[in-house]
Coordinates of C-alpha atoms and ligand atoms in Angstrom, one line a residue:
M170 CA -11.6 17.3 16.4
V171 CA -14.1 15.1 14.6
A172 CA -14.9 15.1 10.9
F173 CA -18.1 13.4 9.4
D174 CA -18.2 11.2 6.3
S175 CA -14.6 12.0 5.3
S176 CA -13.3 9.5 2.9
W177 CA -10.0 7.7 3.3
T178 CA -7.7 5.7 1.0
N179 CA -4.5 3.8 1.9
W180 CA -1.1 4.3 0.3
G181 CA -1.7 1.5 -2.2
Q182 CA -5.1 2.9 -3.1
N183 CA -6.6 -0.6 -2.9
Q184 CA -8.4 0.1 0.4
S185 CA -10.8 2.9 1.0
A186 CA -13.7 3.8 3.3
T187 CA -16.0 6.6 4.3
P188 CA -16.2 6.3 8.1
A189 CA -19.1 8.1 9.8
F190 CA -16.7 9.7 12.2
T191 CA -13.0 10.5 11.8
Y192 CA -11.2 11.8 14.9
R193 CA -7.8 13.5 14.7
P194 CA -6.7 14.1 18.3
E195 CA -3.8 16.4 19.0
T196 CA -3.3 15.7 22.6
E197 CA -3.4 12.5 24.7
A198 CA -6.4 13.8 26.7
A199 CA -8.3 14.4 23.4
A200 CA -7.3 10.9 22.1
I201 CA -8.8 9.3 25.2
S202 CA -12.0 11.3 25.1
D203 CA -12.3 10.9 21.3
F204 CA -11.8 7.2 21.6
R205 CA -14.4 6.9 24.4
A206 CA -16.8 9.0 22.3
A207 CA -16.2 6.8 19.2
L208 CA -16.9 3.7 21.3
E209 CA -20.3 5.1 22.3
C210 CA -21.5 6.5 19.0
A211 CA -20.1 4.2 16.4
T212 CA -20.8 0.5 15.6
E213 CA -17.0 -0.1 15.3
V214 CA -13.8 1.8 15.9
R215 CA -10.5 1.4 14.1
P216 CA -7.1 3.1 14.9
L217 CA -5.4 4.6 11.9
G218 CA -1.6 5.1 11.4
A219 CA 0.0 6.2 8.2
G220 CA -2.3 4.0 6.0
H221 CA 0.6 1.9 4.6
S222 CA -1.1 -1.4 5.0
F223 CA -2.3 -3.2 1.9
S224 CA -4.8 -5.4 3.8
P225 CA -8.2 -4.1 4.9
L226 CA -7.2 -3.6 8.6
V227 CA -8.5 0.0 8.8
P228 CA -11.6 0.3 6.6
T229 CA -14.9 0.8 8.5
A230 CA -18.2 2.6 8.1
G231 CA -18.0 3.4 11.9
A232 CA -15.2 5.5 13.4
V233 CA -11.5 6.0 12.7
V234 CA -9.1 7.5 15.1
D235 CA -6.2 9.0 13.1
M236 CA -3.1 9.1 15.4
R237 CA -0.7 11.0 13.2
R238 CA -0.9 14.2 15.3
L239 CA 0.2 12.5 18.5
T240 CA 3.9 12.3 18.0
G241 CA 7.3 12.6 19.7
L242 CA 9.4 11.0 22.4
T243 CA 8.0 11.3 25.9
D244 CA 10.9 9.7 27.9
V245 CA 14.5 8.5 27.2
D246 CA 16.5 6.2 29.4
T247 CA 19.9 6.2 27.9
A248 CA 21.4 3.9 30.5
R249 CA 18.9 1.1 29.6
R250 CA 18.7 2.3 26.0
R251 CA 14.9 2.6 26.0
A252 CA 12.6 5.3 24.9
R253 CA 8.9 6.0 25.2
I254 CA 7.3 7.2 22.0
R255 CA 3.8 8.5 21.1
G256 CA 2.0 6.0 18.9
G257 CA 1.6 8.4 15.9
T258 CA 5.3 9.2 15.6
L259 CA 6.6 8.5 12.1
I260 CA 9.6 6.2 12.0
S261 CA 11.2 8.8 9.7
D262 CA 11.0 11.3 12.6
L263 CA 12.2 8.8 15.2
G264 CA 15.6 8.2 13.6
P265 CA 17.1 11.8 14.1
E266 CA 15.4 12.2 17.5
L267 CA 16.9 8.9 18.8
W268 CA 20.2 9.8 17.3
S269 CA 20.4 13.0 19.3
H270 CA 20.3 10.8 22.4
G271 CA 22.9 8.4 21.1
L272 CA 20.3 5.7 20.3
A273 CA 18.8 3.9 17.3
L274 CA 16.3 1.3 16.3
A275 CA 18.0 -2.1 16.0
N276 CA 16.6 -2.6 12.5
Q277 CA 14.2 -1.0 10.0
G278 CA 12.3 -2.0 6.9
D279 CA 12.3 -0.8 3.4
I280 CA 10.5 2.5 4.1
D281 CA 10.2 4.7 7.2
R282 CA 6.9 6.4 6.5
Q283 CA 4.8 4.3 8.9
T284 CA 3.8 5.3 12.4
I285 CA 5.6 3.4 15.1
A286 CA 2.3 2.0 16.6
G287 CA 1.0 1.0 13.1
A288 CA 4.3 -0.7 12.2
C289 CA 4.3 -2.7 15.4
A290 CA 0.7 -3.6 15.1
T291 CA 1.4 -5.7 12.0
G292 CA 4.8 -7.1 12.8
T293 CA 6.7 -4.8 10.4
H294 CA 10.3 -6.0 9.9
G295 CA 13.6 -5.4 8.1
S296 CA 16.1 -8.1 7.3
G297 CA 18.7 -9.8 9.5
A298 CA 18.7 -13.3 10.9
R299 CA 19.7 -12.0 14.3
L300 CA 17.2 -9.1 14.3
G301 CA 13.5 -9.4 15.2
T302 CA 10.4 -7.4 14.1
L303 CA 10.0 -3.9 15.3
S304 CA 7.3 -5.1 17.7
S305 CA 9.7 -7.6 19.3
A306 CA 11.4 -4.6 20.8
V307 CA 8.3 -3.3 22.6
T308 CA 8.8 -3.5 26.4
W309 CA 5.9 -1.4 27.6
M310 CA 2.7 0.1 26.2
R311 CA -0.1 2.4 27.3
L312 CA -3.4 2.0 25.5
I313 CA -7.1 2.7 25.8
D314 CA -9.0 -0.5 25.4
G315 CA -12.4 -1.4 23.9
A316 CA -14.1 -0.6 27.1
G317 CA -12.6 2.8 27.3
Q318 CA -10.1 2.0 30.1
V319 CA -6.5 3.2 30.0
R320 CA -4.1 0.3 30.6
E321 CA -0.4 0.0 31.1
I322 CA 1.2 -3.2 30.0
G323 CA 4.8 -3.9 30.9
E324 CA 7.2 -6.8 31.2
D325 CA 5.5 -7.8 34.5
R326 CA 2.4 -8.6 32.4
M327 CA 4.0 -10.9 29.7
R328 CA 0.7 -12.5 28.7
E329 CA -0.8 -9.1 27.8
L330 CA 2.4 -7.8 26.3
R331 CA 2.7 -10.8 24.0
A332 CA -0.7 -10.0 22.7
A333 CA -0.2 -6.2 22.5
R334 CA 3.1 -6.3 20.6
T335 CA 1.4 -7.4 17.4
S336 CA -2.2 -6.5 18.0
L337 CA -3.6 -5.5 14.6
G338 CA -5.2 -2.5 16.5
A339 CA -7.7 -5.0 18.0
L340 CA -6.8 -4.5 21.7
G341 CA -7.1 -0.7 21.8
L342 CA -5.6 2.6 20.8
V343 CA -1.9 2.7 21.5
L344 CA -1.1 6.1 23.0
E345 CA 2.5 5.4 23.8
L346 CA 5.0 2.6 23.6
E347 CA 8.5 1.9 24.9
L348 CA 11.1 0.3 22.7
Q349 CA 14.3 -1.5 23.5
L350 CA 16.9 0.3 21.4
V351 CA 20.6 0.0 20.7
E352 CA 23.5 2.4 20.7
A353 CA 23.5 4.7 17.6
Y354 CA 25.5 3.0 14.8
H355 CA 26.7 3.5 11.3
L356 CA 26.1 1.1 8.5
E357 CA 28.1 0.3 5.4
E358 CA 25.8 -0.8 2.5
I359 CA 27.2 -3.2 -0.1
V360 CA 25.1 -3.9 -3.2
D361 CA 26.1 -6.4 -5.9
Y362 CA 24.4 -8.2 -8.8
P363 CA 25.1 -11.9 -8.7
D364 CA 23.1 -14.4 -10.8
W365 CA 20.5 -16.7 -9.3
P366 CA 22.7 -19.8 -8.7
E367 CA 25.3 -17.8 -6.9
V368 CA 22.7 -16.1 -4.7
Q369 CA 21.2 -19.5 -3.7
G370 CA 24.6 -21.0 -3.1
S371 CA 25.7 -18.3 -0.7
A372 CA 22.4 -17.2 0.9
A373 CA 22.4 -19.4 4.0
S374 CA 26.0 -18.4 5.0
M375 CA 25.5 -14.7 4.1
A376 CA 22.3 -14.6 6.1
A377 CA 24.1 -16.1 9.1
T378 CA 27.0 -13.7 8.8
W379 CA 25.8 -10.3 7.9
R380 CA 23.8 -7.9 10.0
H381 CA 21.4 -7.3 7.2
F382 CA 21.2 -9.6 4.2
S383 CA 18.5 -9.6 1.5
Y384 CA 18.1 -10.0 -2.2
L385 CA 15.6 -9.2 -4.9
Y386 CA 15.0 -11.3 -8.0
L387 CA 14.2 -9.2 -11.1
P388 CA 12.1 -11.2 -13.6
R389 CA 11.6 -8.6 -16.3
T390 CA 13.3 -5.7 -18.0
E391 CA 11.1 -3.2 -16.2
S392 CA 11.5 -4.9 -12.8
P393 CA 14.3 -2.6 -11.3
E394 CA 12.4 0.7 -12.0
L395 CA 9.3 -0.6 -10.3
Y396 CA 11.2 -0.6 -6.9
E397 CA 13.6 2.1 -8.0
L398 CA 16.6 -0.3 -7.9
P399 CA 19.8 0.8 -9.7
V400 CA 21.2 -1.9 -11.9
P401 CA 24.4 -2.2 -14.0
A402 CA 24.0 -1.7 -17.8
D403 CA 24.8 -5.3 -18.6
W404 CA 22.3 -6.9 -16.2
T405 CA 20.1 -9.8 -17.4
P406 CA 16.4 -10.0 -16.5
G407 CA 15.5 -13.3 -15.0
S408 CA 19.0 -14.1 -14.0
T409 CA 20.8 -11.1 -12.4
C410 CA 19.7 -10.4 -8.8
Y411 CA 20.0 -7.3 -6.6
R412 CA 21.8 -8.4 -3.4
K413 CA 22.1 -6.1 -0.4
R414 CA 24.3 -6.5 2.7
Y415 CA 24.9 -4.1 5.6
R416 CA 27.6 -4.2 8.3
E417 CA 28.1 -2.0 11.3
V418 CA 31.2 0.2 10.9
A419 CA 32.9 3.1 12.7
A420 CA 31.6 6.5 11.7
D421 CA 35.0 7.7 10.4
Q422 CA 35.5 4.7 8.1
A423 CA 36.1 6.0 4.6
P424 CA 33.6 4.6 2.2
R425 CA 35.1 2.5 -0.5
E426 CA 34.2 3.1 -4.1
G427 CA 30.5 2.4 -4.8
Q428 CA 29.8 1.7 -1.2
A429 CA 28.1 3.9 1.3
V430 CA 28.6 4.6 5.0
D431 CA 25.9 6.6 6.8
R432 CA 23.9 6.8 10.0
S433 CA 21.7 3.6 10.3
Y434 CA 18.4 5.4 9.9
R435 CA 19.5 7.0 6.7
V436 CA 20.7 3.7 5.1
Y437 CA 17.6 1.5 5.7
P438 CA 14.8 3.3 3.8
G439 CA 14.5 2.9 0.0
S440 CA 12.3 5.0 -2.2
F441 CA 9.0 3.7 -3.5
S442 CA 7.1 6.2 -5.7
V443 CA 5.6 3.6 -8.1
K444 CA 2.5 2.0 -6.5
F445 CA 2.1 -1.7 -6.0
H446 CA 0.0 -4.2 -4.1
E447 CA 2.1 -6.6 -2.0
L448 CA 1.7 -10.0 -0.5
E449 CA 4.3 -11.3 1.9
Y450 CA 4.6 -14.6 3.9
F451 CA 7.0 -15.6 6.7
L452 CA 8.3 -19.2 6.5
P453 CA 10.7 -21.2 8.6
A454 CA 14.2 -20.0 7.7
S455 CA 15.1 -23.5 6.6
Q456 CA 12.7 -23.2 3.7
A457 CA 14.4 -20.1 2.2
R458 CA 15.7 -21.8 -0.9
E459 CA 12.7 -23.9 -1.7
A460 CA 10.2 -21.0 -1.2
A461 CA 12.2 -18.6 -3.4
T462 CA 12.7 -21.2 -6.1
G463 CA 9.1 -22.1 -6.1
V464 CA 8.0 -18.5 -6.7
R465 CA 10.7 -18.0 -9.3
E466 CA 9.4 -21.1 -11.2
L467 CA 5.9 -19.6 -11.1
L468 CA 7.3 -16.4 -12.7
A469 CA 8.7 -18.5 -15.6
T470 CA 5.3 -20.1 -16.4
P471 CA 3.3 -18.8 -19.4
R472 CA 0.5 -18.0 -16.9
H473 CA 2.6 -15.5 -14.9
R474 CA 5.3 -14.4 -17.3
G475 CA 3.8 -10.9 -17.4
Q476 CA 4.4 -10.3 -13.7
A477 CA 7.3 -7.7 -13.5
Y478 CA 7.6 -6.7 -9.8
P479 CA 10.7 -8.1 -8.0
L480 CA 10.5 -11.0 -5.6
E481 CA 12.1 -9.9 -2.3
V482 CA 13.7 -12.3 0.2
R483 CA 14.5 -11.3 3.8
W484 CA 15.4 -12.9 7.1
V485 CA 13.8 -12.2 10.6
R486 CA 14.7 -13.6 14.0
G487 CA 11.9 -15.5 15.8
D488 CA 10.0 -13.9 18.7
D489 CA 7.2 -14.6 21.2
A490 CA 4.3 -12.3 20.3
Y491 CA 1.2 -14.4 19.9
L492 CA 0.3 -13.0 16.4
S493 CA 3.8 -12.2 15.2
P494 CA 4.4 -14.0 11.9
S495 CA 7.8 -15.0 13.2
S496 CA 6.4 -16.2 16.5
G497 CA 8.4 -19.2 17.7
R498 CA 10.6 -19.6 14.7
D499 CA 13.5 -17.9 12.8
S500 CA 12.0 -16.9 9.5
V501 CA 12.6 -16.0 5.9
T502 CA 10.1 -13.7 4.3
I503 CA 9.1 -13.9 0.6
S504 CA 7.2 -10.9 -0.9
V505 CA 5.8 -10.3 -4.3
S506 CA 3.6 -7.5 -5.8
G507 CA 0.9 -7.0 -8.4
K508 CA 0.5 -4.0 -10.5
P509 CA -2.5 -1.8 -9.5
G510 CA -5.2 -1.9 -12.2
E511 CA -4.1 -5.3 -13.6
S512 CA -5.5 -8.7 -12.8
Y513 CA -2.7 -9.9 -10.6
E514 CA -4.8 -12.0 -8.3
P515 CA -4.3 -15.4 -10.0
Y516 CA -0.5 -14.8 -9.6
L517 CA -0.8 -13.9 -5.9
R518 CA -3.1 -16.9 -5.3
D519 CA -0.6 -19.2 -6.9
V520 CA 2.2 -17.7 -4.8
H521 CA -0.1 -18.3 -1.8
E522 CA -0.4 -22.0 -2.7
V523 CA 3.4 -22.4 -2.9
L524 CA 4.2 -20.6 0.3
A525 CA 1.2 -21.8 2.4
G526 CA 2.4 -25.4 1.4
L527 CA 5.8 -24.6 3.0
G528 CA 4.4 -23.4 6.3
G529 CA 3.9 -19.7 5.3
R530 CA 2.2 -17.2 7.7
P531 CA 0.9 -13.8 6.4
H532 CA 2.4 -10.4 7.0
W533 CA -0.8 -8.8 8.5
G534 CA -0.3 -5.5 6.7
K535 CA -0.1 -7.1 3.3
L536 CA -2.4 -9.1 1.0
H537 CA -3.1 -12.8 1.9
Y538 CA -5.6 -15.5 1.2
F539 CA -5.8 -17.3 4.6
T540 CA -9.2 -17.9 6.2
G541 CA -9.8 -17.5 10.0
P542 CA -9.8 -21.3 10.7
E543 CA -6.5 -21.7 8.8
L544 CA -4.9 -18.8 10.7
R545 CA -5.9 -20.6 14.0
S546 CA -4.0 -23.6 12.9
I547 CA -0.8 -21.8 11.8
Y548 CA -0.5 -19.4 14.7
P549 CA 0.1 -21.4 17.9
G550 CA -0.7 -18.3 20.0
F551 CA -3.9 -17.5 18.2
S552 CA -6.3 -18.6 21.0
D553 CA -4.1 -16.9 23.6
F554 CA -4.4 -13.7 21.7
E555 CA -8.1 -14.2 21.3
K556 CA -8.5 -14.5 25.2
V557 CA -6.7 -11.3 25.8
R558 CA -8.6 -9.6 23.0
R559 CA -11.9 -10.6 24.6
E560 CA -10.7 -9.2 28.0
F561 CA -9.7 -5.9 26.3
D562 CA -12.7 -5.6 24.0
P563 CA -15.6 -7.6 25.3
R564 CA -18.1 -6.1 22.9
S565 CA -15.7 -6.6 19.9
K566 CA -16.1 -2.9 19.0
L567 CA -12.6 -2.8 17.6
L568 CA -13.1 -5.4 14.9
N569 CA -14.1 -4.4 11.3
T570 CA -15.5 -6.9 8.8
H571 CA -12.0 -8.1 7.8
L572 CA -11.0 -8.8 11.4
R573 CA -14.3 -10.3 12.4
D574 CA -13.8 -12.8 9.5
L575 CA -10.4 -13.7 10.7
M576 CA -10.9 -13.5 14.5
L577 CA -14.3 -14.7 15.4
E578 CA -15.2 -18.4 15.2
G579 CA -18.3 -19.7 13.5
Ligands
FAD885 C1 5.8 1.2 0.2 C2 5.7 0.3 1.4 C3 6.8 -0.4 1.9 C4 6.7 -1.2 3.0 N1 7.8 -1.9 3.5 C5 7.7 -2.7 4.5 C6 8.9 -3.4 5.0 O1 10.0 -3.2 4.6 N2 8.7 -4.3 6.0 C7 7.4 -4.6 6.5 O2 7.3 -5.5 7.4 N3 6.3 -4.0 6.1 C8 6.4 -3.0 5.1 N4 5.3 -2.4 4.7 C9 4.0 -2.6 5.4 C10 3.8 -1.6 6.5 O3 5.0 -1.5 7.3 C11 2.7 -2.1 7.5 O4 1.5 -2.3 6.8 C12 2.5 -1.1 8.7 O5 1.6 -1.7 9.6 C13 1.9 0.2 8.2 O6 2.0 1.1 9.3 P1 1.0 2.4 9.3 O7 1.5 3.4 10.3 O8 0.8 2.9 7.9 O9 -0.3 1.7 9.9 P2 -1.7 1.5 9.2 O10 -1.6 0.8 7.9 O11 -2.5 2.8 9.2 O12 -2.4 0.5 10.3 C14 -1.9 -0.8 10.5 C15 -2.5 -1.4 11.7 O13 -2.1 -0.7 12.8 C16 -3.2 -0.3 13.6 N5 -2.8 0.9 14.3 C17 -2.3 2.0 13.7 N6 -2.0 3.0 14.7 C18 -2.4 2.4 15.9 C19 -2.4 2.9 17.2 N7 -2.0 4.1 17.6 N8 -2.9 2.1 18.2 C20 -3.4 0.8 17.8 N9 -3.4 0.3 16.6 C21 -2.9 1.1 15.6 C22 -4.3 -0.1 12.6 O14 -5.6 -0.3 13.3 C23 -4.0 -1.3 11.7 O15 -4.5 -2.5 12.2 C24 5.4 -1.5 3.6 C25 4.3 -0.8 3.1 C26 4.4 0.1 2.0 C27 3.2 0.8 1.5

């Protein structure tokens, strides 16, 4: 089914477009023929997931292929703990389906409203020093490339797989992907509210010990409500933090007071009904304290004292995808947000200066201020990705203005 001149806005409402053609295929055969038609009739073509990226990855005046109707598991190998999943499947639907086969994702992020292909395409992650991004679990993929050819990429084609795991939708339309999963597990969630010095003093050892460890710094009185974080009545803005740890437990373990035990996929996602515009950078894990302290100091300056969204700190294991922000290094991620409608850009730019100076790489789905030449120097695999991209999309039909600025030299 194709719609003409239908307008689109992302979750954050900071990106919008009116593509000439919007395709919403309901079967795989339709996705292939729609994508081929789009390649012929539009100047450029972009795959669309759930629209949860803050960066302009999707907007185009050409064609958009919305994959949200191509959902579900297509194959499950319980012995190898692998499943094949259609690209448009929402992570929120995946949890119960995998659970019914005794399987689960090894980790998840703060929400589960993204499509699995969209989340993998940007290197979406949760927290856990021993756990990689979602895309690091991709073992196979079937996509239709920029020349209209259907390709299968498995572990026997590692060069292509390393490009396809975090592809920004620039290699083709992902019809189906296979993930390495783990046995279904329960998590106990432990939340506490230490002050900043205590968090910093224990962060490295907690990150090394806990399955999931993360914390949020809450600069202002209104900070908790912006991310819907419960806080005790006596908390102090600018000092008290929100610290979260998960450990794997047996299903029948009785929850202790104030602590929750549940199926993993029900523990991970938080609730975000207040809009925000987020920037997030990955840095070497060894820079965790310096990076978080640098951003906290910015929040204390008169210039940025009005910024109220929490500062979030998470850990991610290194991987080998060419464009993964955690490629080749165990990482810590630092994220901050601006309030829609307010002039938060000077704050985000100052955060960029601090984090870029410490070796930061951008989360592709979030706001950032890197130029194409800078990205080439901070991603060792950038030119390897570019070679695969040119093989898959020789006419560069899958790049929009944003990606052309980042990808094409000169
Ligand atoms: C409230 C909120 C919370 C978030 N929390 C986290 C978090 O905890 N951790 C984290 O890392 N990120 C987080 N994000 C960012 C989000 O996970 C990423 O931006 C993710 O890529 C969005 O997935 P999507 O399905 O919405 O894809 P979209 O935003 O629609 O698209 C993202 C990219 O994927 C491509 N794409 C989509 N579908 C396909 C397909 N079938 N084939 C090929 N390419 C495709 C698109 O072309 C685009 O380049 C959050 C975002 C929001 C709004």
